[in-house]
Coordinates of C-alpha atoms in Angstrom, one line a residue:
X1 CA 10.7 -61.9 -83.0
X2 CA 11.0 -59.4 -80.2
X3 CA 10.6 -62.4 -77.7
X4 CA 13.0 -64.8 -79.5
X5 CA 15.8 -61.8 -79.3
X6 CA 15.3 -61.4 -75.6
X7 CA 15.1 -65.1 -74.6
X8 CA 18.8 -64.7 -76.8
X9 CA 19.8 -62.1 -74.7
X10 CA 19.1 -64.2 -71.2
X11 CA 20.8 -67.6 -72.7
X12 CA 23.7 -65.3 -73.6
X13 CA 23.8 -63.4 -70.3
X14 CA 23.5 -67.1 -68.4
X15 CA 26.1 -68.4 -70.3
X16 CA 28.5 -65.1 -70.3
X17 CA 28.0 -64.0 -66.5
X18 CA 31.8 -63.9 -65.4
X19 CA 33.0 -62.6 -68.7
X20 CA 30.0 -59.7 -68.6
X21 CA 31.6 -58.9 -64.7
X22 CA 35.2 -58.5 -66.1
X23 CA 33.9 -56.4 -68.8
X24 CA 32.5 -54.0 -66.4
X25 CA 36.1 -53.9 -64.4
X26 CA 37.6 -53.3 -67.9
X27 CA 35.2 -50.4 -68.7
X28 CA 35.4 -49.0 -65.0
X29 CA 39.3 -49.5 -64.8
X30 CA 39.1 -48.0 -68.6
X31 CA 37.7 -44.8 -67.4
X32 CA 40.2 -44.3 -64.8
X33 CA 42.9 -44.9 -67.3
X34 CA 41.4 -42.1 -69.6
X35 CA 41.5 -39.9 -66.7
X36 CA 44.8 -40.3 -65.9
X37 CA 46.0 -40.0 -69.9
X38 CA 43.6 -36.5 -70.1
X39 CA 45.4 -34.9 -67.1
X40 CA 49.1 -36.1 -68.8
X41 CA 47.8 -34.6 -71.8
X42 CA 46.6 -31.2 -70.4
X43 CA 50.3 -30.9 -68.4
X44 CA 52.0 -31.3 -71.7
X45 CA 49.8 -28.8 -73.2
X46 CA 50.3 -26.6 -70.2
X47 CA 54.3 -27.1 -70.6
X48 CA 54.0 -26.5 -73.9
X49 CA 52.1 -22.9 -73.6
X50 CA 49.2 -24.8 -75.8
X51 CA 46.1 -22.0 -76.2
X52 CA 44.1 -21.7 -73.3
X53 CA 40.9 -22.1 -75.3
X54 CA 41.9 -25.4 -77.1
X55 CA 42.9 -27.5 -74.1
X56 CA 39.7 -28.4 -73.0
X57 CA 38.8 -28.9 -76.5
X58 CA 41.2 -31.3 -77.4
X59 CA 41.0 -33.0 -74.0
X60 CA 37.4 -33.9 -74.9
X61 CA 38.3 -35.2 -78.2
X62 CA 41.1 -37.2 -76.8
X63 CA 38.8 -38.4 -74.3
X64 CA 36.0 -39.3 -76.9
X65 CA 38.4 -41.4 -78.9
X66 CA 39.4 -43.4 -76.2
X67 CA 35.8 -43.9 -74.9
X68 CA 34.8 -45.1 -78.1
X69 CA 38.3 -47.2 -78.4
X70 CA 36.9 -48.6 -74.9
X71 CA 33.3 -49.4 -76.2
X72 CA 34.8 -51.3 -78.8
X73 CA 37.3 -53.6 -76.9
X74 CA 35.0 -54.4 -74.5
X75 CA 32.8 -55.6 -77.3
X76 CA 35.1 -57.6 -79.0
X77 CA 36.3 -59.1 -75.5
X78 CA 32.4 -60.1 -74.9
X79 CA 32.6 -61.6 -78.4
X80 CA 29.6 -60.1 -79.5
X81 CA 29.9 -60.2 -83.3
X82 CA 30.7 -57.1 -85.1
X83 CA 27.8 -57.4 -87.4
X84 CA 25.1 -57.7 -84.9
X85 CA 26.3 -55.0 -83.0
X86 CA 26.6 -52.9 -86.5
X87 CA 22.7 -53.8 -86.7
X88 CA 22.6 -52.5 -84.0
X89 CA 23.7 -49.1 -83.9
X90 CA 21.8 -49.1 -87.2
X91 CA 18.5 -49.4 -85.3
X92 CA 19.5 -47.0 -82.8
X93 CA 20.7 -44.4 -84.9
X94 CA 17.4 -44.2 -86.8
X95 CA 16.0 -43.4 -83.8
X96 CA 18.6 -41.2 -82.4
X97 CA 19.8 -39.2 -85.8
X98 CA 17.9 -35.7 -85.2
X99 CA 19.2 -35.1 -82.4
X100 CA 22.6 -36.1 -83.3
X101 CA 22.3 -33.9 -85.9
X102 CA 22.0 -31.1 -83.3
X103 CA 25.3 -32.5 -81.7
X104 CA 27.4 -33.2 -84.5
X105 CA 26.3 -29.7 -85.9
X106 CA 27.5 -28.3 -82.3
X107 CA 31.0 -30.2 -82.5
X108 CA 31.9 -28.5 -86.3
X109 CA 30.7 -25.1 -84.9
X110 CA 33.5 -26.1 -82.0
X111 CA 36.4 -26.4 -84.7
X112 CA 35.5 -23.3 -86.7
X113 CA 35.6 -21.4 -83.7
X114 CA 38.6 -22.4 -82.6
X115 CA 39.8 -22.2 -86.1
X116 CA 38.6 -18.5 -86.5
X117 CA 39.4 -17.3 -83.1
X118 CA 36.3 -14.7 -82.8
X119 CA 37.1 -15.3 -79.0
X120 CA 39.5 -17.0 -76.6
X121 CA 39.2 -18.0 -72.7
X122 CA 39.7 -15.2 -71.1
X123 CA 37.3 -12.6 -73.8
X124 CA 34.4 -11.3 -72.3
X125 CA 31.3 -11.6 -74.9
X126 CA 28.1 -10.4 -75.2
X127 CA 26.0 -13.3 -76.5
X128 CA 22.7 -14.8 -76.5
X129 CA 21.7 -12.1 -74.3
X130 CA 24.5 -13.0 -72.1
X131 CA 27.7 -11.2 -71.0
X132 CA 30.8 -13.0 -69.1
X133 CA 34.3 -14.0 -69.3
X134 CA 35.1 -17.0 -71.4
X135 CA 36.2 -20.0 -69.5
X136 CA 36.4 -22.2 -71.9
X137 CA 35.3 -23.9 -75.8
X138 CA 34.5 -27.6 -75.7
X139 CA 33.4 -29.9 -78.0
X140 CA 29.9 -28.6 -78.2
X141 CA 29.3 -26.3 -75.9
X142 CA 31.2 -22.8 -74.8
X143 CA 31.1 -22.0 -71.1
X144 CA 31.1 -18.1 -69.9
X145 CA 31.4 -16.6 -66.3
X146 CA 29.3 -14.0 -66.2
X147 CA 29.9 -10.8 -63.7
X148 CA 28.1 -12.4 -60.9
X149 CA 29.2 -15.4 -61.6
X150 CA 26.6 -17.3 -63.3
X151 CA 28.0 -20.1 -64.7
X152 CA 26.3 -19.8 -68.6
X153 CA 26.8 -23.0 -70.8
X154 CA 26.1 -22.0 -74.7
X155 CA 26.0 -24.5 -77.9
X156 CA 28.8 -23.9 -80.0
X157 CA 26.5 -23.9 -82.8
X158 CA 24.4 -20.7 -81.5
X159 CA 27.6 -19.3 -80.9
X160 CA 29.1 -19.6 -84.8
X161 CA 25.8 -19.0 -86.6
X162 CA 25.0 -15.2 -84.7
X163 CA 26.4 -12.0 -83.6
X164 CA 28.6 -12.2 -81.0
X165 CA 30.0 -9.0 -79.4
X166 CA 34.0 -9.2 -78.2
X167 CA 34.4 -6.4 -75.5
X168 CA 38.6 -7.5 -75.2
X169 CA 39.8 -7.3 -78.4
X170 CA 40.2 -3.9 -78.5
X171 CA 42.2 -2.5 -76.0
X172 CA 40.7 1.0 -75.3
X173 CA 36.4 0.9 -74.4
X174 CA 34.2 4.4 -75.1
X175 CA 32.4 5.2 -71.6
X176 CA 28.8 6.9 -72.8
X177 CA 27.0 8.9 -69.8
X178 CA 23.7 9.8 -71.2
X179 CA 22.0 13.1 -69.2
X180 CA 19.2 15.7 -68.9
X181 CA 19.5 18.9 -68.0
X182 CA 16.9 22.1 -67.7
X183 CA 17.1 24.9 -69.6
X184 CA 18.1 27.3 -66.7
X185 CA 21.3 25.5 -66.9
X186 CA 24.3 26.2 -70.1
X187 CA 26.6 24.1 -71.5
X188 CA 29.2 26.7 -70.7
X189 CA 28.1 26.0 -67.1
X190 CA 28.0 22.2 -66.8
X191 CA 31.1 21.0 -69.3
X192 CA 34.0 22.4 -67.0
X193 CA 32.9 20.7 -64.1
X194 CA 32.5 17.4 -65.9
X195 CA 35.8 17.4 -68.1
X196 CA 37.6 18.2 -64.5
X197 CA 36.4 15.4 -63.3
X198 CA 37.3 13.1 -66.2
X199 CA 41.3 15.0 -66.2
X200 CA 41.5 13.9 -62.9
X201 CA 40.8 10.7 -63.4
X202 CA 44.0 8.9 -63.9
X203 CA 42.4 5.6 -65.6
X204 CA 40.8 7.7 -68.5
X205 CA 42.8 8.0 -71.5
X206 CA 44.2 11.5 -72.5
X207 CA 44.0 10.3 -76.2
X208 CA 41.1 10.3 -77.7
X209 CA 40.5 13.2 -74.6
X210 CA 37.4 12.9 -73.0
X211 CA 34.0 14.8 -74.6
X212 CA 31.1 16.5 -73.4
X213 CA 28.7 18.0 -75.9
X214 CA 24.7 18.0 -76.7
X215 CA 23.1 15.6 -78.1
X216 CA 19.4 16.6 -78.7
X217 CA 16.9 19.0 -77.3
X218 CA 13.7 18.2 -75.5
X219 CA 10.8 20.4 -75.1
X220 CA 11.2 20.3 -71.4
X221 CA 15.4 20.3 -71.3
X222 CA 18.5 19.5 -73.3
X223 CA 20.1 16.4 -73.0
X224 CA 23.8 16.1 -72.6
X225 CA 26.1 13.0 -73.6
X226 CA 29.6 12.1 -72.0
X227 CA 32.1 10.2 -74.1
X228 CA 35.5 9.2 -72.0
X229 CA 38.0 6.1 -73.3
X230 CA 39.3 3.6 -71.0
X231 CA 41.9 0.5 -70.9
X232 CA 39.4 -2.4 -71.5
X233 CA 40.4 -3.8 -68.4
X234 CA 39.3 -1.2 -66.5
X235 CA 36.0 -0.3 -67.8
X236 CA 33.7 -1.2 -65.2
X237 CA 35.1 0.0 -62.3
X238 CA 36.2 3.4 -63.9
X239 CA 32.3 3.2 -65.3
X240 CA 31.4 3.4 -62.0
X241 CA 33.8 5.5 -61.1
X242 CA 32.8 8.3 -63.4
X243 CA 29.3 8.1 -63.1
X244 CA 29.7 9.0 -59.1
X245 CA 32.2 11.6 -60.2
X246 CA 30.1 13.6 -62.6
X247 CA 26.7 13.4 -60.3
X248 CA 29.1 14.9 -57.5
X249 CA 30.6 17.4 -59.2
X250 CA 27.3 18.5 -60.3
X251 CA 25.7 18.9 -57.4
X252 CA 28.6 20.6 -55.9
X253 CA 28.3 23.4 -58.6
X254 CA 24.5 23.9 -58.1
X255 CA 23.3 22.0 -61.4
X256 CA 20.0 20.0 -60.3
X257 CA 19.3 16.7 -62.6
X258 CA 15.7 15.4 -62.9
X259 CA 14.8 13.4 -59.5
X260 CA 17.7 14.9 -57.6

């Protein structure tokens, strides 16, 4: 049977050959056209202030449309009947339906995200062990820039179905600066010098004021936590920022941490 459908094939090739060559123009010149009609679509949507998260989105499912609208005319123009080719897909699809499953599942965790908006392009996330800036949700995948510049590609589906962490949405972030001190040393000694540090610091909010206070006691020190609030835009740098601050001011006022 297998034989009999391939000797079909090669009588149907033989007999097709300049047809089969125009369909291959039609599909090449089809994907140019699709090009040209996904870059018209994504300056409308640019003119028209459209989300930056569902432009790439609904650029891919314009494009998937049209590829499958292609597909199909090139079929029908190589008058290859319907039914056989229905057959067809049939037999493929048997074959092929896991791991459809797997894509169709990522395309409907796509559209819920973009329905519930628990990120955008431009959100940093922590997720899947990941953290970067959003650059975009497509139609089954979401892509992230991390901080050096990784380029991280996520399914959608992974995305909807566990916790994702949104550092943007708020628009103040909590600085924590976690230290050990020895006993020789007070509180009354060390909180001055670091609550200077964090008043002259002009990107650190005045409200909720910076806090310094102890947060357990060790057999061999206390330990001392730093809590300071910062435009979310900001945070890393002023991070940084206060972190050299605090081990400066230390040191300038005679307070020796572990290792130093």
């Amino acid at each position: 049977m297998i034989e009999q459908m391939l000797q079909n094939a090669y009588h149907w090739i033989e007999l097709h050959g300049l047809r089969i060559v125009l369909a291959i123009v039609i599909l090449i010149g089809g994907q140019w056209l699709i090009l040209l009609i996904k870059r018209y679509f994504l300056r409308k949507m640019h003119k028209k202030g459209t989300d930056d998260t569902l432009k790439p989105f609904l650029t891919g499912l314009i494009a998937a449309v049209l590829q499958i609208g292609l597909v199909l005319g090139v079929i029908q123009f190589l008058n290859i009947q319907m039914t056989i080719f229905a057959a067809l897909v049939g037999a493929i699809g048997v074959a092929a339906g896991l791991a459809l499953s797997g894509t169709l599942q990522n395309f409907t965790s796509g559209v819920l995200i973009l329905l519930l908006k628990p990120y955008e392009a431009g959100d940093v996330i922590v997720a899947q062990g990941q953290t970067g800036e959003v650059s975009s949700v497509q139609l089954f995948n979401t892509i992230i820039i991390t901080a050096d510049n990784k380029y991280v590609i996520i399914p959608n589906s992974k995305l909807s179905n566990e916790v994702i962490i949104n550092q943007t949405r708020s628009s103040n972030r909590r600085i924590d600066i976690e230290l050990k001190l020895s006993y020789a040393y007070s509180l009354e000694q060390v909180k001055p010098l670091i609550l200077k540090e964090a008043v002259d610091m002009t990107n650190l909010t005045r409200e909720p004021p910076a806090v310094v206070s102890v947060s357990g006691l060790e057999p061999d020190g206390w330990k001392l936590v730093v809590y300071a609030w910062v435009d979310s835009d900001l945070y890393d740098e002023t991070r940084f920022e206060l972190h050299e601050r605090v081990i400066a001011a230390l040191k300038q006022g005679g307070i020796k941490l572990p290792g130093m």
